[in-house]
C-alpha positions as semicolon CSV with decimal commas, in nm:
position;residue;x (nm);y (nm);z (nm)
1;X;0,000;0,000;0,000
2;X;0,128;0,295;-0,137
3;X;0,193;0,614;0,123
4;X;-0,063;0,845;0,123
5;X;0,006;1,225;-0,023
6;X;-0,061;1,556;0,140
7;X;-0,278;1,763;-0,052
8;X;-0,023;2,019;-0,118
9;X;0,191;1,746;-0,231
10;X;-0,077;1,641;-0,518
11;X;-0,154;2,023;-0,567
12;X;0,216;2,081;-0,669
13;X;0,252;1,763;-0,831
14;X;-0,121;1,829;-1,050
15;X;0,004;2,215;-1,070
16;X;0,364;1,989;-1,229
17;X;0,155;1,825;-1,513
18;X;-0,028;2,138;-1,607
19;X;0,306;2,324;-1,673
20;X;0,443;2,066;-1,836
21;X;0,182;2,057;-2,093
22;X;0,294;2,182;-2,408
23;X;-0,115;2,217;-2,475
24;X;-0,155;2,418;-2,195
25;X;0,113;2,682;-2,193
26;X;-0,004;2,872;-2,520
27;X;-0,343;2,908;-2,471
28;X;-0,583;3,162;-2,669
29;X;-0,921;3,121;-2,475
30;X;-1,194;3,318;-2,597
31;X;-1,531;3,375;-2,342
32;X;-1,727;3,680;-2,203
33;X;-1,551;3,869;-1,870
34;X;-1,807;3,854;-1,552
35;X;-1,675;3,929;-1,180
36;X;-1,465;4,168;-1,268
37;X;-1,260;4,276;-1,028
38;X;-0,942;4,522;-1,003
39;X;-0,728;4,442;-0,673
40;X;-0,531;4,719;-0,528
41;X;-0,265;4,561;-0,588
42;X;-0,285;4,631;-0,981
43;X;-0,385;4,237;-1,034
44;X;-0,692;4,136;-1,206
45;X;-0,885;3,853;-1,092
46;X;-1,207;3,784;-1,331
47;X;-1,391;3,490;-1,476
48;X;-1,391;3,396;-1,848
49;X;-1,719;3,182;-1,928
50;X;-1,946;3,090;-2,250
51;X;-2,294;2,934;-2,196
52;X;-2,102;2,586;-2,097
53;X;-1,866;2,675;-1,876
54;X;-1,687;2,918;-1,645
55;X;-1,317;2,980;-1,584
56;X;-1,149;3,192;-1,318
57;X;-0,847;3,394;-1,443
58;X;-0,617;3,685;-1,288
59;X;-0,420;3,877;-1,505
60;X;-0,095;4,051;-1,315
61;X;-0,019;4,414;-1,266
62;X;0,294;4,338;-1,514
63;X;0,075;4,216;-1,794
64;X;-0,259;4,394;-1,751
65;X;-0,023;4,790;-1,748
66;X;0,080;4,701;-2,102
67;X;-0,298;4,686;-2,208
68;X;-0,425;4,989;-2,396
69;X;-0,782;4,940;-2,219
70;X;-0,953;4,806;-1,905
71;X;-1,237;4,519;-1,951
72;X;-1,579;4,525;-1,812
73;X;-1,805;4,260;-1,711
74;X;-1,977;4,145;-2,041
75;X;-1,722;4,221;-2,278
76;X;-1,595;3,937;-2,469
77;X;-1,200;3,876;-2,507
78;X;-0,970;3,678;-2,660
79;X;-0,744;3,606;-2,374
80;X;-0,350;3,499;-2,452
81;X;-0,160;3,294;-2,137
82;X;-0,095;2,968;-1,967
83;X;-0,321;2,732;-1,780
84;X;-0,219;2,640;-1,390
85;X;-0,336;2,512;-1,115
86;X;-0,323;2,774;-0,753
87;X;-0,205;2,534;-0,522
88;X;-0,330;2,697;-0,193
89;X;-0,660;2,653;-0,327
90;X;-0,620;2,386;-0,571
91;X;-0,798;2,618;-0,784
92;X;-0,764;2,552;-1,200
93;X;-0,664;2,896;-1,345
94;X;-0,596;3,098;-1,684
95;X;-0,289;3,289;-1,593
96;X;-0,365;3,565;-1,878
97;X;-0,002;3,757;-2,033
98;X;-0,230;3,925;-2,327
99;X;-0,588;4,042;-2,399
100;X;-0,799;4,199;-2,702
101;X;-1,132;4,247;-2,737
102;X;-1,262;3,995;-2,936
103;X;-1,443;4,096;-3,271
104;X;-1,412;4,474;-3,169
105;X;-1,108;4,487;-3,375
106;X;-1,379;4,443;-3,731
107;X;-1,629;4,712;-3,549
108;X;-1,361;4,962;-3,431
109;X;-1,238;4,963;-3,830
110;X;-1,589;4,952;-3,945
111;X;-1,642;5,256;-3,729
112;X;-1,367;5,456;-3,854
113;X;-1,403;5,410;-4,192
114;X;-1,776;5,516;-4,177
115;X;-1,712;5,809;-3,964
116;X;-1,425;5,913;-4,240
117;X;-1,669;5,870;-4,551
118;X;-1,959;6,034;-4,389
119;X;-1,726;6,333;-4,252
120;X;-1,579;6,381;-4,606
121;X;-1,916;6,429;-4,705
122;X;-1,992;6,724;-4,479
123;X;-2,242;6,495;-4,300
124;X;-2,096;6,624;-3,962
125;X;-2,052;6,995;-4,046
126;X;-2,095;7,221;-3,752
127;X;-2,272;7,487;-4,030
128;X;-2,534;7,219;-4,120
129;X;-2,652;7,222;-3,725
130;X;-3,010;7,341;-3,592
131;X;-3,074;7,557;-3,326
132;X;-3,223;7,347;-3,037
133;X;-3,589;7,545;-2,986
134;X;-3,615;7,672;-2,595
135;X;-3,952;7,650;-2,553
136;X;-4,054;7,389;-2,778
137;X;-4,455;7,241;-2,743
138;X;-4,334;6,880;-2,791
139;X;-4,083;6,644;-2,775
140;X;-4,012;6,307;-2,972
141;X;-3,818;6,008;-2,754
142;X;-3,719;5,755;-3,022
143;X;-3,594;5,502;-2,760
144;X;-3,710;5,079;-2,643
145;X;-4,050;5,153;-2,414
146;X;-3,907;4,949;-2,172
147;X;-3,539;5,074;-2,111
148;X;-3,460;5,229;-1,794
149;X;-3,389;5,562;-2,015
150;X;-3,725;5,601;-2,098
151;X;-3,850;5,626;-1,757
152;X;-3,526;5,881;-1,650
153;X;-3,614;6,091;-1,980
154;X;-4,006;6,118;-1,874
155;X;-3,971;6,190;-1,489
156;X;-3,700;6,457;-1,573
157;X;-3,907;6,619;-1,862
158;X;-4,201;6,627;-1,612
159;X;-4,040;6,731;-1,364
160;X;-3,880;7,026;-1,608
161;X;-4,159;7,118;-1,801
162;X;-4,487;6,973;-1,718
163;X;-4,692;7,112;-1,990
164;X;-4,477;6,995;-2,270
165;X;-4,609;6,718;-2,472
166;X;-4,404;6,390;-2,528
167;X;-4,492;6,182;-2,803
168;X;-4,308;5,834;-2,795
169;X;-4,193;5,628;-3,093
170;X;-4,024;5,247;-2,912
171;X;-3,805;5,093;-3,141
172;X;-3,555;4,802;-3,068
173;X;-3,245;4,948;-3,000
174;X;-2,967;4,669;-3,027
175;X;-2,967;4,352;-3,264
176;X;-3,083;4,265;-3,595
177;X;-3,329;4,517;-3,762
178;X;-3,280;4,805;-3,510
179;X;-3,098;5,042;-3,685
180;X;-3,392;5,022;-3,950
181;X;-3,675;5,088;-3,685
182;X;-3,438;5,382;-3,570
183;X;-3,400;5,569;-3,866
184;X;-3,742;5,464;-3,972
185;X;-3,913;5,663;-3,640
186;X;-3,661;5,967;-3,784
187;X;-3,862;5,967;-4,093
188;X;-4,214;5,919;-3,938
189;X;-4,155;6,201;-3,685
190;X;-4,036;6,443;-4,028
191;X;-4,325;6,318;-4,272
192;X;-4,590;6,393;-3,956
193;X;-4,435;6,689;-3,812
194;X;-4,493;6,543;-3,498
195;X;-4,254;6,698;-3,247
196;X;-4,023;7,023;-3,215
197;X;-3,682;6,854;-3,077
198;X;-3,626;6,492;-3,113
199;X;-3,416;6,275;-2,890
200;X;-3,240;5,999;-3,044
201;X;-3,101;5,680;-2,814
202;X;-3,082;5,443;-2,501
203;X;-2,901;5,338;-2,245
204;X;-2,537;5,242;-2,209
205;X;-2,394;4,941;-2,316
206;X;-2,101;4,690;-2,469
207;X;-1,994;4,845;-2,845
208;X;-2,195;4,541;-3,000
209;X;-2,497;4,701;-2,828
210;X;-2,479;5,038;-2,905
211;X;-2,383;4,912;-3,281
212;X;-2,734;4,996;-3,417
213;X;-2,659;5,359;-3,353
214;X;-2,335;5,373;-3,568
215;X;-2,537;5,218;-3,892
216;X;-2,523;5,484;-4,181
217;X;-2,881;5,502;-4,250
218;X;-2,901;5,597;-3,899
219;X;-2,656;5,850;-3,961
220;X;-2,822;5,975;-4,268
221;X;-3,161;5,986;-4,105
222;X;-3,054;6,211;-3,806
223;X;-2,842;6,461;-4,034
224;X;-3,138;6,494;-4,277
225;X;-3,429;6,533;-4,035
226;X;-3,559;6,877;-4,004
227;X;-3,646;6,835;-3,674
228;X;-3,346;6,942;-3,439
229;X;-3,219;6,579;-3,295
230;X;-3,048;6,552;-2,968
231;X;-2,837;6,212;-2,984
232;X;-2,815;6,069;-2,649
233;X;-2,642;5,732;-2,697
234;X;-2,494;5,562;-2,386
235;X;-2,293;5,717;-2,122
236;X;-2,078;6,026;-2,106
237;X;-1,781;5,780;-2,277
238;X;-1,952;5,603;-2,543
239;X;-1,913;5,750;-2,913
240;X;-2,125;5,678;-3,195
241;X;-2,154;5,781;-3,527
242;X;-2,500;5,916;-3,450
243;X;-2,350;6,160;-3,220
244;X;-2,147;6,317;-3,498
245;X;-2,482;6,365;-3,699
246;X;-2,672;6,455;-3,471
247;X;-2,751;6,863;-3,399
248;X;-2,590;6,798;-3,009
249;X;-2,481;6,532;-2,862
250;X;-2,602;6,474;-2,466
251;X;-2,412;6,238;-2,276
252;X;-2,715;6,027;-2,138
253;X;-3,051;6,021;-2,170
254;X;-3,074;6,185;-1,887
255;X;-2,862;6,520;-1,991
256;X;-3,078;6,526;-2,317
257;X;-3,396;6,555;-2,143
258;X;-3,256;6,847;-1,982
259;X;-3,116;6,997;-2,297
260;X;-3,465;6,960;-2,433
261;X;-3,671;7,108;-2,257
262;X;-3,631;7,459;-2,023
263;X;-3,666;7,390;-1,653
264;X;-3,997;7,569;-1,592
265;X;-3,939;7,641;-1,200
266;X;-3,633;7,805;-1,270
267;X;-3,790;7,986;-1,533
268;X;-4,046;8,150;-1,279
269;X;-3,769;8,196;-1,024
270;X;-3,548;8,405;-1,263
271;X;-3,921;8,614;-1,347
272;X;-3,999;8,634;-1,034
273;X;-3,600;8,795;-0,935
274;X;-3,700;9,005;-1,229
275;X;-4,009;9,161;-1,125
276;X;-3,859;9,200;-0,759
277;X;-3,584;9,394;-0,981
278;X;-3,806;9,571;-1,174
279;X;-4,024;9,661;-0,873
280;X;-3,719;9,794;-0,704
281;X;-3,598;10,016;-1,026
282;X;-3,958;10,152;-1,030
283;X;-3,995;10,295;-0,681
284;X;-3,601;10,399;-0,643
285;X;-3,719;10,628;-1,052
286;X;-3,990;10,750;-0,851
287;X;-3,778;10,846;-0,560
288;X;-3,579;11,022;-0,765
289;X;-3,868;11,208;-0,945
290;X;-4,024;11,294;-0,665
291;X;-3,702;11,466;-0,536
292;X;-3,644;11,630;-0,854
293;X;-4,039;11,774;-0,857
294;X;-3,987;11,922;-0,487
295;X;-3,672;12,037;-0,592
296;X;-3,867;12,242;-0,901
297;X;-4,135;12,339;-0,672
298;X;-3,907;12,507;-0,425
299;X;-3,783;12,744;-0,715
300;X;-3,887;13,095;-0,770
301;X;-4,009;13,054;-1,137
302;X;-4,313;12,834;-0,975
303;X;-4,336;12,980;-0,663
304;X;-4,357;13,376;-0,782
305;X;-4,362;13,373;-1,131
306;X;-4,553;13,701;-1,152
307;X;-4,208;13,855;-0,982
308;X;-4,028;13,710;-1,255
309;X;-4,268;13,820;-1,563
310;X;-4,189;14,146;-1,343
311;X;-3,835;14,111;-1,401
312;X;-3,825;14,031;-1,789
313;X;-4,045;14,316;-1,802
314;X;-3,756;14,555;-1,679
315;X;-3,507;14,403;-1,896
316;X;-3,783;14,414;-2,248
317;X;-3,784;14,817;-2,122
318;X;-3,452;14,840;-2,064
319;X;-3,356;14,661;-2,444
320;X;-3,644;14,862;-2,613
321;X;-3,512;15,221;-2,462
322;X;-3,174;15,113;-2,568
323;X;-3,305;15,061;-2,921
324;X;-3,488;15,361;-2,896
325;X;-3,173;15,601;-2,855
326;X;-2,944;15,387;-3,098
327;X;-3,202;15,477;-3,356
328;X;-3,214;15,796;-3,287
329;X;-2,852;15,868;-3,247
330;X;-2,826;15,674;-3,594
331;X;-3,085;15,895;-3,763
332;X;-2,903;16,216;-3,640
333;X;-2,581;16,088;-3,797
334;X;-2,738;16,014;-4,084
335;X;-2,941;16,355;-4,120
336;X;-2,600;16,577;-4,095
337;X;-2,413;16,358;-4,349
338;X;-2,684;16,401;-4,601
339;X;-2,655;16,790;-4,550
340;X;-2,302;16,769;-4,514
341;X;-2,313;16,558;-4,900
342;X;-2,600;16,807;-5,009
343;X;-2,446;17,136;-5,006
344;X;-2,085;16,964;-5,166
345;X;-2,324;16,826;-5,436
346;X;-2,529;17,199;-5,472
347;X;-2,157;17,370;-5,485
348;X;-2,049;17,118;-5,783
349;X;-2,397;17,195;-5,962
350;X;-2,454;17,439;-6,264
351;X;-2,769;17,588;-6,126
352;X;-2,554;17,711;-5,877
353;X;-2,360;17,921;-6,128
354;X;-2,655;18,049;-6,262
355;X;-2,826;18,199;-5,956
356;X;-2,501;18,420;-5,990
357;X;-2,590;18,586;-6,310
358;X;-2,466;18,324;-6,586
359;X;-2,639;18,157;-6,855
360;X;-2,642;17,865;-7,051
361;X;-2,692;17,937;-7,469
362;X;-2,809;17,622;-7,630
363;X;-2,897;17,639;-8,046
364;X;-3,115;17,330;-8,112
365;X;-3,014;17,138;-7,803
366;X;-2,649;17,224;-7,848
367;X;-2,428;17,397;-7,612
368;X;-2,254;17,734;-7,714
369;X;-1,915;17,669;-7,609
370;X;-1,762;17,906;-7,925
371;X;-1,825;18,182;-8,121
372;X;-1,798;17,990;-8,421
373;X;-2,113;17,845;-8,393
374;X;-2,281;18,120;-8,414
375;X;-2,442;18,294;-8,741
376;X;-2,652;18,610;-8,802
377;X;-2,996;18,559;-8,663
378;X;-2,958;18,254;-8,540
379;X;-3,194;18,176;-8,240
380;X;-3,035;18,092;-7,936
381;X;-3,225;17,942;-7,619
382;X;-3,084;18,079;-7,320
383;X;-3,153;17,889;-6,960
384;X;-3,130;18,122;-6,653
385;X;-3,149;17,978;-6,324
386;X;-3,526;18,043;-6,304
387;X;-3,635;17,971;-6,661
388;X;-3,534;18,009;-6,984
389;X;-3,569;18,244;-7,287
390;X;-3,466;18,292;-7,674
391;X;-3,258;18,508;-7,808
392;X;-3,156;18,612;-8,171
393;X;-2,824;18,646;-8,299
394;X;-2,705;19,052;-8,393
395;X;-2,334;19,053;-8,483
């Protein structure tokens, strides 16, 4: 009869075998992460499983650093390592060295190379954008009627602005067929006019979830919709392609409820701050009218205006007997430089010399200036300095 073994003997001697498998210490395991869990220590303890089977795993500080990402519970890996046993326990293990995601690697590219076509396209301008209305009379949710995010985006827009309308289109959101129920609520909203804002999404999720919202004719729905649309896809990380489309981009349901709608109460609040304001401007302009209207009342021109009619009386007298003697000083100069111009002009004038005793001879018309123009008999007109008289010629 054989001795019997300890059971850390057979651990280290099972934990031998595993390592010495050539099977074993290469291994590419693909499954779906649950129990995710990230020690303090900078170790990673999860477990890999498919609908079979589950497999516990830790992935060390030294490996996990050199990962360009950090799984979640539900994502599905390809992981890269070594199989082993954990003697203390006598727990079976993956011991990962390397992870990807597994089958993100076709999405991620599939993503890009929409998000370049579309962009080259103008698709994502920030010129084609709408204005978000801020009072708008209804709002379309395009989301599943039985997410969680439905229920959020109704109690906040209640909450916000109870007398909006919300008018609900539920679509499937993830899987087969839900991008086409997505963008096909987009163009039922547009051909019906029935909303002012839309909101466009759901709740968060893995990439393969969220997929539906990173189809192009989802894209192409949102950017041609003439209703505003508020894409609200996920959580604050997640990016789709219908965020780039979209007029704004919320980061949860949640936040686009709020960007959809005013919030009423604060609304009244800021009116009623205003009208406290305005009240206040009001009686402080009154204040200061009133002061100004005792200040005017307290001045002579209301209290005695008959003293100062009195006193622009004075002055009118004063300016009109000023006026008075400047006219009459001005008409006495004038009156002795007429004379003064009167008697030069009666000294230069030939009536002058003949109140002394000359005469002025004239035959037809013609001054006598010689006696050469004169003949025997010829009548002469002769002009004296009161009248005239003819002559006759007697040489």
């Amino acid at each position: 009869m054989l001795a019997p073994l300890t059971v850390s003997q057979l651990n280290k001697y099972v934990k031998f075998l595993l390592e010495e498998s050539d099977g074993l210490r290469g291994l590419a395991v693909a499954g779906e992460i649950s129990n995710f869990k990230a020690h303090y220590s900078g170790h990673w303890y999860f477990t890999l499983k498919d609908d079979k089977a589950a497999l516990p795993a830790v992935m060390f500080r030294e490996a996990n650093r050199r990962l360009g990402f950090v799984p979640h519970d539900g994502m599905h890996v390809v992981l890269f390592g070594r199989a082993s046993l954990y003697e203390r326990d006598g727990k079976f293990q993956v011991y990962a060295e390397d992870m990807q995601p597994d089958g993100l690697g076709a999405l991620y590219l599939a993503f890009e190379q929409l998000k370049e076509r579309l962009a080259a396209e103008g698709l994502f301008d920030e010129q084609r954008k709408r204005p978000i209305p801020v009072f708008p009379k209804r709002v379309g949710i395009i989301t599943s009627g039985t997410g969680a995010a439905l229920q959020d985006m109704l109690q906040i827009l209640r909450r916000r602005c109870p007398a909006c309308e919300v008018v609900l289109c539920p679509v499937q959101v993830q899987g087969q067929g839900a991008a086409g129920q997505v963008s096909a609520a987009i163009d039922l909203f547009n051909a019906r006019d029935a909303a002012d804002v839309l909101i466009v999404g759901r709740g968060g999720g893995s990439l393969e979830d969220l997929w539906a919202f990173n189809e192009e004719a989802v894209a192409r729905a949102v950017a041609a919709s003439r209703i505003p649309v508020i894409s609200a896809v996920g959580h604050e990380t997640d990016v789709t392609i219908c965020d780039f489309a979209a007029d704004l981009r919320a980061p949860t349901p949640s936040a686009a409820a709020e960007l959809a709608v005013p919030d009423v109460a604060e609304i009244i609040a800021g009116l009623h701050g205003l009208h406290e304001r305005m009240t206040y401007a009001m009686q402080a302009n009154l204040q200061q009218r009133r002061a100004a209207l005792t200040s005017l009342l307290g001045r002579r021109v209301l209290s005695s205006p008959q003293e100062l009619i009195c006193t622009a009386q004075q002055r009118l007298d004063g300016a009109t007997q000023r006026m008075h003697s400047a006219m009459t000083e001005r008409t006495l100069r004038e009156r002795a430089k007429f004379t003064r111009l009167a008697a030069s002009l009666h000294a230069l004038s030939p009536l002058g010399v003949l109140a002394r005793g000359y005469a002025i001879a004239r035959k037809d018309d013609v001054p006598i200036t010689s006696i050469t123009q004169l003949a025997l008999w010829d009548e002469l007109q002769l002009q004296l300095h009161d009248g005239t008289c003819t002559v006759t010629v007697n040489l």
